[in-house]
PDB file of C-alpha atoms in Angstrom:
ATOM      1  CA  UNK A1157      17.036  28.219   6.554  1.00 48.00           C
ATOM      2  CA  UNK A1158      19.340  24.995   6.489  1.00 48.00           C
ATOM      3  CA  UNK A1159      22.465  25.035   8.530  1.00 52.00           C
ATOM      4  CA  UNK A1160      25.137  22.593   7.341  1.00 48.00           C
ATOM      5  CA  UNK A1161      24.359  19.039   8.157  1.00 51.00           C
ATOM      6  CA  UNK A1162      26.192  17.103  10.569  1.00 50.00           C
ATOM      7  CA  UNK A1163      24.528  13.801  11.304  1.00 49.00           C
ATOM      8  CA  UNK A1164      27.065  12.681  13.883  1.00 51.00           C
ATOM      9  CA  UNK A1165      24.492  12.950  16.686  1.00 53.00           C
ATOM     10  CA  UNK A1166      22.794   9.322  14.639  1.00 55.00           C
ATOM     11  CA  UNK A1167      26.542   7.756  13.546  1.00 49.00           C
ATOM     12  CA  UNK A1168      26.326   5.703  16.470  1.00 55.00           C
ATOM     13  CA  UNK A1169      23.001   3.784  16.127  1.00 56.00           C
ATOM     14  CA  UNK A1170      22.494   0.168  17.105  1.00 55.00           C
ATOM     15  CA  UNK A1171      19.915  -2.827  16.723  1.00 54.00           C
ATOM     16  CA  UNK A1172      18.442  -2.777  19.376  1.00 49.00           C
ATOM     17  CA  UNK A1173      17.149   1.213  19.254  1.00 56.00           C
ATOM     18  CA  UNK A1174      16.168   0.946  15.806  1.00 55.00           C
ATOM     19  CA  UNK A1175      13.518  -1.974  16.541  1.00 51.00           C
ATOM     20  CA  UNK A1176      12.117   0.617  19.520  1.00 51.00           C
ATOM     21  CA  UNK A1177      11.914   3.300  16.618  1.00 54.00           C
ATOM     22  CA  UNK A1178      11.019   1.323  13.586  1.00 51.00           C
ATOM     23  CA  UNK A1179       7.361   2.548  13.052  1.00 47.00           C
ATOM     24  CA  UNK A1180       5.310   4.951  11.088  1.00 41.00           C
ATOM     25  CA  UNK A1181       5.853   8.890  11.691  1.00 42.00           C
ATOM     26  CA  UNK A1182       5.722   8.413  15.700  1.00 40.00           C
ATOM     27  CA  UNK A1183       7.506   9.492  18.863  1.00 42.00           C
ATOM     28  CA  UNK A1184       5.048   7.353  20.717  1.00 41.00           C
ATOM     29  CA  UNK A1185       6.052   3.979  18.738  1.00 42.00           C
ATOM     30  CA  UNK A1186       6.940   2.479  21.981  1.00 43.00           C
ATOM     31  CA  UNK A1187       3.945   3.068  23.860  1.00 39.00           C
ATOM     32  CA  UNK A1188       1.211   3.118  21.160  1.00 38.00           C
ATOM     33  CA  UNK A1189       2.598   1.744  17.646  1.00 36.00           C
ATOM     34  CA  UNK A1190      -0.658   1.880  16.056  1.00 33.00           C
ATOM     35  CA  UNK A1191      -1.517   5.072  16.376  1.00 36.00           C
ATOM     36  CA  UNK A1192       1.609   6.947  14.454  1.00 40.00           C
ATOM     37  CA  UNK A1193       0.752  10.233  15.713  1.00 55.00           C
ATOM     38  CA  UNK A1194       3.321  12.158  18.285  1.00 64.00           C
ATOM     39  CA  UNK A1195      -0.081  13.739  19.516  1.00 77.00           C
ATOM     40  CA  UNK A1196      -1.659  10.318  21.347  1.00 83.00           C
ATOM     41  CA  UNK A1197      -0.175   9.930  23.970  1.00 87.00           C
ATOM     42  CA  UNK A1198      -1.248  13.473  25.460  1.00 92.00           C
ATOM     43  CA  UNK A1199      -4.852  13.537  24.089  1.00 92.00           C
ATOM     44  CA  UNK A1200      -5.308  10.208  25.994  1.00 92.00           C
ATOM     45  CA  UNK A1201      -3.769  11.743  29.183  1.00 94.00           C
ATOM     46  CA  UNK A1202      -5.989  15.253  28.085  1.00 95.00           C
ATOM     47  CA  UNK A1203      -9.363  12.392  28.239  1.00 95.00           C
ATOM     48  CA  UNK A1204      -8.039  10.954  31.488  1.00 95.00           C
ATOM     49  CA  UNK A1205      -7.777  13.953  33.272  1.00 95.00           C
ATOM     50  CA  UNK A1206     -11.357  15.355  31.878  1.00 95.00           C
ATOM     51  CA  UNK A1207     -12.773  12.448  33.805  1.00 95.00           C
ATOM     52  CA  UNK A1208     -11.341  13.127  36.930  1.00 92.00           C
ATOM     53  CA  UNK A1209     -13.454  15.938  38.816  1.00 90.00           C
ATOM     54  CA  UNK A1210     -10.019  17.035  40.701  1.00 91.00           C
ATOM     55  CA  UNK A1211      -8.012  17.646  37.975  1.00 93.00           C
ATOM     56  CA  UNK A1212     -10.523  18.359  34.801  1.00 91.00           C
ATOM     57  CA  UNK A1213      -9.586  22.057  34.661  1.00 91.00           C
ATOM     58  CA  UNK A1214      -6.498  20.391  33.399  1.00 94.00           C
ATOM     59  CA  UNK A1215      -7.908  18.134  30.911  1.00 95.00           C
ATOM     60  CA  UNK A1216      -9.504  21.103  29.895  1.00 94.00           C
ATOM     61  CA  UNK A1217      -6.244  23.169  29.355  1.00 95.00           C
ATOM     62  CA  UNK A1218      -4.423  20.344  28.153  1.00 96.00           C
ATOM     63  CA  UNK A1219      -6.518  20.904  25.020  1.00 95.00           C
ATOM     64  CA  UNK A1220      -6.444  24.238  24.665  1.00 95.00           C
ATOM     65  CA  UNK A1221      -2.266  23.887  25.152  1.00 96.00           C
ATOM     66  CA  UNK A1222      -2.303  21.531  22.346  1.00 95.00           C
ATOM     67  CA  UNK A1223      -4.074  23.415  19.994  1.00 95.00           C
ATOM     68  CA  UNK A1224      -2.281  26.321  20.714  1.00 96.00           C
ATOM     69  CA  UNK A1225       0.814  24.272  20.144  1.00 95.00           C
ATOM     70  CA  UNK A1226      -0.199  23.048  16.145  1.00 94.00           C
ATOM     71  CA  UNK A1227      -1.830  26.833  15.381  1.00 96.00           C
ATOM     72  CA  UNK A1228       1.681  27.992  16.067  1.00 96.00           C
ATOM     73  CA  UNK A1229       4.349  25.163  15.779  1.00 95.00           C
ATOM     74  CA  UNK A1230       2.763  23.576  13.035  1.00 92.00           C
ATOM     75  CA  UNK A1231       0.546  25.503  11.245  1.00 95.00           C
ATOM     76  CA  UNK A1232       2.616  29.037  11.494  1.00 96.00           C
ATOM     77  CA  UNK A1233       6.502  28.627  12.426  1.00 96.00           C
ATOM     78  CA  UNK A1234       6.822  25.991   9.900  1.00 95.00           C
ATOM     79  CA  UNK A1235       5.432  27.088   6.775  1.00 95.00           C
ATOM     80  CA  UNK A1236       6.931  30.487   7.670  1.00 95.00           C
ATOM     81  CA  UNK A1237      10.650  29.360   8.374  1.00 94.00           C
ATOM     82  CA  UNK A1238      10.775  26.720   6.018  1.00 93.00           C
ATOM     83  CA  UNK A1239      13.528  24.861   7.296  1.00 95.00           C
ATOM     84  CA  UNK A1240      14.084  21.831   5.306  1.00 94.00           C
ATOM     85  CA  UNK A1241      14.874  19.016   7.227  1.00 93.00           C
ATOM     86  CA  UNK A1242      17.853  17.148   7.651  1.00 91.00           C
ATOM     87  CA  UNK A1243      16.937  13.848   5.877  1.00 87.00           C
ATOM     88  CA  UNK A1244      16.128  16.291   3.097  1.00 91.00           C
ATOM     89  CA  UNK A1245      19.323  17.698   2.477  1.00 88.00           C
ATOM     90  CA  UNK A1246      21.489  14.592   3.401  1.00 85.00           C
ATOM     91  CA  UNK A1247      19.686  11.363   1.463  1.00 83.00           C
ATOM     92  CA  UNK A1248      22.296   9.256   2.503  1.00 82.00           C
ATOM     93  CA  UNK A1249      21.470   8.440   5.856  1.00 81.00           C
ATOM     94  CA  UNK A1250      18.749   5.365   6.078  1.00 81.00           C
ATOM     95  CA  UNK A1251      15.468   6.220   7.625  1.00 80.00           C
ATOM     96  CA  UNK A1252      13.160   4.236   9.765  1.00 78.00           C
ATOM     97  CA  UNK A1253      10.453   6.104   9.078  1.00 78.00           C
ATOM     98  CA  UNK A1254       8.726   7.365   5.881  1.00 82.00           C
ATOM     99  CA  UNK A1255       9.893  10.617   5.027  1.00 87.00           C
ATOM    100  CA  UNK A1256       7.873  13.508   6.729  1.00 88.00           C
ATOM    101  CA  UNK A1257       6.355  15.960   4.055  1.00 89.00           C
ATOM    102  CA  UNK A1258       6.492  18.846   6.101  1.00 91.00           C
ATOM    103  CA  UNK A1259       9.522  21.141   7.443  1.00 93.00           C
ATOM    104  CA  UNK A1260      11.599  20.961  10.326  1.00 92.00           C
ATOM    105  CA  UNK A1261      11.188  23.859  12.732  1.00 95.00           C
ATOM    106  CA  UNK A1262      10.301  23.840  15.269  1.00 94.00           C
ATOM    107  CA  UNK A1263       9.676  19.852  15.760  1.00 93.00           C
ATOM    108  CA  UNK A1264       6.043  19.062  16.527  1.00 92.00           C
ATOM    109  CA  UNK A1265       6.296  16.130  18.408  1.00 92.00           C
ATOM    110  CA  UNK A1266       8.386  17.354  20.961  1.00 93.00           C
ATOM    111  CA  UNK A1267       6.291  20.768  20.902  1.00 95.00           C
ATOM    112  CA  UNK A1268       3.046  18.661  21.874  1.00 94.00           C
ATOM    113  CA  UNK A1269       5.551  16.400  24.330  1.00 94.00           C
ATOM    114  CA  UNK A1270       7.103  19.320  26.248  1.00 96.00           C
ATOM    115  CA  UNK A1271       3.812  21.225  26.135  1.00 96.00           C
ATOM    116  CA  UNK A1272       2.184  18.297  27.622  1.00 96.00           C
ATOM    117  CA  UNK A1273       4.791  17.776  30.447  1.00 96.00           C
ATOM    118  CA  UNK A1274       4.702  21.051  31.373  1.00 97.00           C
ATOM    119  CA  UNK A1275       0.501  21.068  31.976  1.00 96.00           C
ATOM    120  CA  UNK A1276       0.832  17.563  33.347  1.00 96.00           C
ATOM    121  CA  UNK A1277       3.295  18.620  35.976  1.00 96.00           C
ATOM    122  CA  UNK A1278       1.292  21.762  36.828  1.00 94.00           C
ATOM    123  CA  UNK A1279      -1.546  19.581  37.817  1.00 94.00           C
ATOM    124  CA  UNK A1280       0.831  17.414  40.027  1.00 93.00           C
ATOM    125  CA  UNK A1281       3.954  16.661  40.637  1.00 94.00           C
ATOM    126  CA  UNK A1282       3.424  12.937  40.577  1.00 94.00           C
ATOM    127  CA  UNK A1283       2.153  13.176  37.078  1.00 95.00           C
ATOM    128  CA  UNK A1284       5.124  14.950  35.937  1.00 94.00           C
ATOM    129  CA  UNK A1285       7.764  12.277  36.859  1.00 95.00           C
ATOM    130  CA  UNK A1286       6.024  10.446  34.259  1.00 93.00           C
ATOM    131  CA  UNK A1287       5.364  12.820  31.750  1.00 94.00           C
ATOM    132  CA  UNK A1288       8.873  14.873  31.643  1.00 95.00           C
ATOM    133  CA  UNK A1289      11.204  11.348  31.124  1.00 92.00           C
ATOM    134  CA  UNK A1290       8.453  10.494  28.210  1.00 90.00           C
ATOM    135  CA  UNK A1291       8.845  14.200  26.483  1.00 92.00           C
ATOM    136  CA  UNK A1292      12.643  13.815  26.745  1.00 91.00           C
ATOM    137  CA  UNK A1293      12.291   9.868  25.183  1.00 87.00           C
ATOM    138  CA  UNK A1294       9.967  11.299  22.394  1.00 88.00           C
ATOM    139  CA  UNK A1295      12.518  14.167  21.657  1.00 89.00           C
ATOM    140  CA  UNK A1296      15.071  12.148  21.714  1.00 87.00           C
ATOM    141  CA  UNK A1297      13.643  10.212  19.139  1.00 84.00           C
ATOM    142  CA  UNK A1298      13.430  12.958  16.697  1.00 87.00           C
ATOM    143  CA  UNK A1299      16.719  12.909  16.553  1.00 86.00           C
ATOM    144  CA  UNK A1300      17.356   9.579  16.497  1.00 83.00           C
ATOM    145  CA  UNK A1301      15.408   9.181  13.353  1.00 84.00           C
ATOM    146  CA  UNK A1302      17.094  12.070  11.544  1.00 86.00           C
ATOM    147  CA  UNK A1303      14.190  13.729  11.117  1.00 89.00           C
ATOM    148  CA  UNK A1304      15.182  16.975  13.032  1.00 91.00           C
ATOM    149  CA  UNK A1305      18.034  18.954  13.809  1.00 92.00           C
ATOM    150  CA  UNK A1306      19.109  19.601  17.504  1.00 93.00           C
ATOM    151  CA  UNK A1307      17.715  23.728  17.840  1.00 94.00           C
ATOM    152  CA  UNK A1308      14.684  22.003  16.430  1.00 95.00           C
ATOM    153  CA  UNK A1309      13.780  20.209  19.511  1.00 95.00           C
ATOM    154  CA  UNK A1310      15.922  23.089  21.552  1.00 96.00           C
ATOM    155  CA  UNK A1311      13.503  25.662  19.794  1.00 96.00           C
ATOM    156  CA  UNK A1312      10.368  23.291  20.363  1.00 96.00           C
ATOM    157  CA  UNK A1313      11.046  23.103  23.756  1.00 97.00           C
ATOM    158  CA  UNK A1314      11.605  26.230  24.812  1.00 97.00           C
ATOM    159  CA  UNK A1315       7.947  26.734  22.814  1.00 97.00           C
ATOM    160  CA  UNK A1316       6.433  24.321  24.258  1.00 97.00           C
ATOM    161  CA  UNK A1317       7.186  24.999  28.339  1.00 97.00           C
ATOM    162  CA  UNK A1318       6.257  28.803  27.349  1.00 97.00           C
ATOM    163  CA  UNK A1319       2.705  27.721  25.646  1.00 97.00           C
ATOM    164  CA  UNK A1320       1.985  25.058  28.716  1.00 96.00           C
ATOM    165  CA  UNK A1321       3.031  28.142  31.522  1.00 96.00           C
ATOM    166  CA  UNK A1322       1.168  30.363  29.683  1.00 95.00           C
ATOM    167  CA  UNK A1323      -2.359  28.495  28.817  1.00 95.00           C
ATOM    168  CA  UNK A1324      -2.029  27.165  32.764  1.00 93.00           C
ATOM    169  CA  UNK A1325      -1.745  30.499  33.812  1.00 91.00           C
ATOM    170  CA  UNK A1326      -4.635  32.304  31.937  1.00 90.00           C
ATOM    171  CA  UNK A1327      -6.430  29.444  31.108  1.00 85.00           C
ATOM    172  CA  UNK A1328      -6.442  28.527  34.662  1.00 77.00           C
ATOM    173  CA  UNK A1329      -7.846  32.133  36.003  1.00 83.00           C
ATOM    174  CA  UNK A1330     -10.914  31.808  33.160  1.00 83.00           C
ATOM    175  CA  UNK A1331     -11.846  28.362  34.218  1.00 78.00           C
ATOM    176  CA  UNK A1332     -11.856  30.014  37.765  1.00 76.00           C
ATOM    177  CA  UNK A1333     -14.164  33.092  36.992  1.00 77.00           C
ATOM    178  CA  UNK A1334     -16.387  30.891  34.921  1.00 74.00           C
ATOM    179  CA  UNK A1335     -16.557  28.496  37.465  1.00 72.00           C
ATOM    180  CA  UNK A1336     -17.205  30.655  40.308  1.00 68.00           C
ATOM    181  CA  UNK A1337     -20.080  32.446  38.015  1.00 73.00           C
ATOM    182  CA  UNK A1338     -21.793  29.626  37.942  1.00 68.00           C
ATOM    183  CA  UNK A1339     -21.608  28.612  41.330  1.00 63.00           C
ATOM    184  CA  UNK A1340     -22.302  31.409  43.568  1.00 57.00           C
ATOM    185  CA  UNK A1341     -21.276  31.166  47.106  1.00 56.00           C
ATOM    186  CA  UNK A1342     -24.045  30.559  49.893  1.00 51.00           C
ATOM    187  CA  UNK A1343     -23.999  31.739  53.054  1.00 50.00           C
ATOM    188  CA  UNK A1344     -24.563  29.609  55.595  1.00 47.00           C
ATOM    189  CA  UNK A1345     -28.667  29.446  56.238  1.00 47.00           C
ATOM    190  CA  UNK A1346     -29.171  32.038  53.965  1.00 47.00           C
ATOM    191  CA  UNK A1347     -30.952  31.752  50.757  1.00 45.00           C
ATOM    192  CA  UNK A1348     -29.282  33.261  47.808  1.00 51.00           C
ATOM    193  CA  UNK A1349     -30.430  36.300  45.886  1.00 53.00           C
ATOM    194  CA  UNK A1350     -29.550  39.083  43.532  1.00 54.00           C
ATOM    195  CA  UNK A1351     -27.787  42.035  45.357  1.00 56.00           C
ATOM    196  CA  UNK A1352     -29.355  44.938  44.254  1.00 55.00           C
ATOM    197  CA  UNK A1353     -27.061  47.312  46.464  1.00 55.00           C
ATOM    198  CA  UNK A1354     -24.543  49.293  43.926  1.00 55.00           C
ATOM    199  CA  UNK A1355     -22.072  48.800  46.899  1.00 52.00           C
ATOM    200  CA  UNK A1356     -22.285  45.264  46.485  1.00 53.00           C
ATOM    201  CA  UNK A1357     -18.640  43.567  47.299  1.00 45.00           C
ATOM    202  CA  UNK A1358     -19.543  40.597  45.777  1.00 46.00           C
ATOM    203  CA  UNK A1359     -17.788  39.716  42.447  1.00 48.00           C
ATOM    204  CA  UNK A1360     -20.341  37.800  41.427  1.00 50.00           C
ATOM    205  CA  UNK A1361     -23.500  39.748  41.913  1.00 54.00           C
ATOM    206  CA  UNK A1362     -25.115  37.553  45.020  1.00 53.00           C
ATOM    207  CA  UNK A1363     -25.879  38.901  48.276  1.00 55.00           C
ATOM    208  CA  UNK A1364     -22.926  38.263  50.548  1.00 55.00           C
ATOM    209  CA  UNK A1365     -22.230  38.994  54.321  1.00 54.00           C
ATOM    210  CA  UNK A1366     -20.341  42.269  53.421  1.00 53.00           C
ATOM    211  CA  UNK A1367     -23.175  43.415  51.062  1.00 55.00           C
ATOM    212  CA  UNK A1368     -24.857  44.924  53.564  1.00 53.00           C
ATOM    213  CA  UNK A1369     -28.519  44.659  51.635  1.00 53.00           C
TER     214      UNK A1369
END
């Protein structure tokens, strides 16, 4: 669907924000130029946490939140709303950018910005003072270019806080389960071994002061 087209939210451009913007197909242009991809920034937060032994789990879900993010932004909502974007239907306002090639809902780069935020700010606050006012840059930027209509980035957003609370949530109790699996719990001066009473309280299947074996 294609609502009626009213660029005024780009009538008021200037200089000085269209050399920030002037790139390829970014959202990151003023960070990393060279890499054109809206994606970047967060995969190179997503390797920076996964070499941090405090907060890997969150490297770790990062990626999963991303992915989940193109399988359903990108690879699902778009081709299946079709929403043609504004520069599409209203050729007469100059881009920066090369055209995009695919559709407009929801927007992808602020899906992957807001999803990363979200994560990012679940793993600490500190990271999120960072990560929130670069989402909100990035999403403004969408607009900025003419590229996207405003529910688009309303739409992604919404998307993308639901996808990071959700993979943080789940994600977050399988990384604990696996993790505990894998590292029993020792009693103190006791050697570990398989419990073998059916009683067993132990989640995990080791001998544990309540076991009683």
């Amino acid at each position: 669907f294609s609502p009626p087209v009213n660029s005024g939210w780009i009538l008021e451009r200037g200089d000085a924000l269209d050399t920030v913007f002037i790139c390829d197909d970014l959202g990151t242009v003023f960070l990393f130029p060279s890499f054109g991809n809206g994606d970047a920034v967060w995969l190179l937060a997503a390797a920076a946490l996964l070499i941090t032994k405090k907060y890997r789990r969150y490297g770790v879900l990062l990626l999963v939140a991303l992915a989940l993010g193109v399988l359903t932004g990108n690879l699902t909502l778009k081709p299946l709303i079709a929403r043609p974007r504004p520069c599409w239907v209203d050729e007469s306002v100059r881009l920066l950018i090369p055209n995009p090639t695919d559709y407009s809902f929801p927007s992808g780069h602020t899906l992957s910005s807001v999803i990363g935020a979200t994560v990012l700010t679940k793993a600490t606050a500190k990271f999120g003072l960072a990560a929130i006012p670069l989402a909100a840059l990035i999403a403004f930027s969408r607009l900025y270019l003419y590229v996207h209509y405003p529910t688009d980035i309303l739409g992604a957003a919404v998307l993308g806080v639901a996808i990071g609370l959700l993979v943080c949530a789940a994600g977050g109790r399988v990384i604990t389960a696996l993790t505990e699996r894998a590292s029993p719990p020792a009693s103190a001066g006791t050697l570990q071994r398989r419990c073998i009473s059916p009683a067993c309280a132990s989640a995990h299947g080791w001998c544990s002061p309540r076991c009683g074996c």
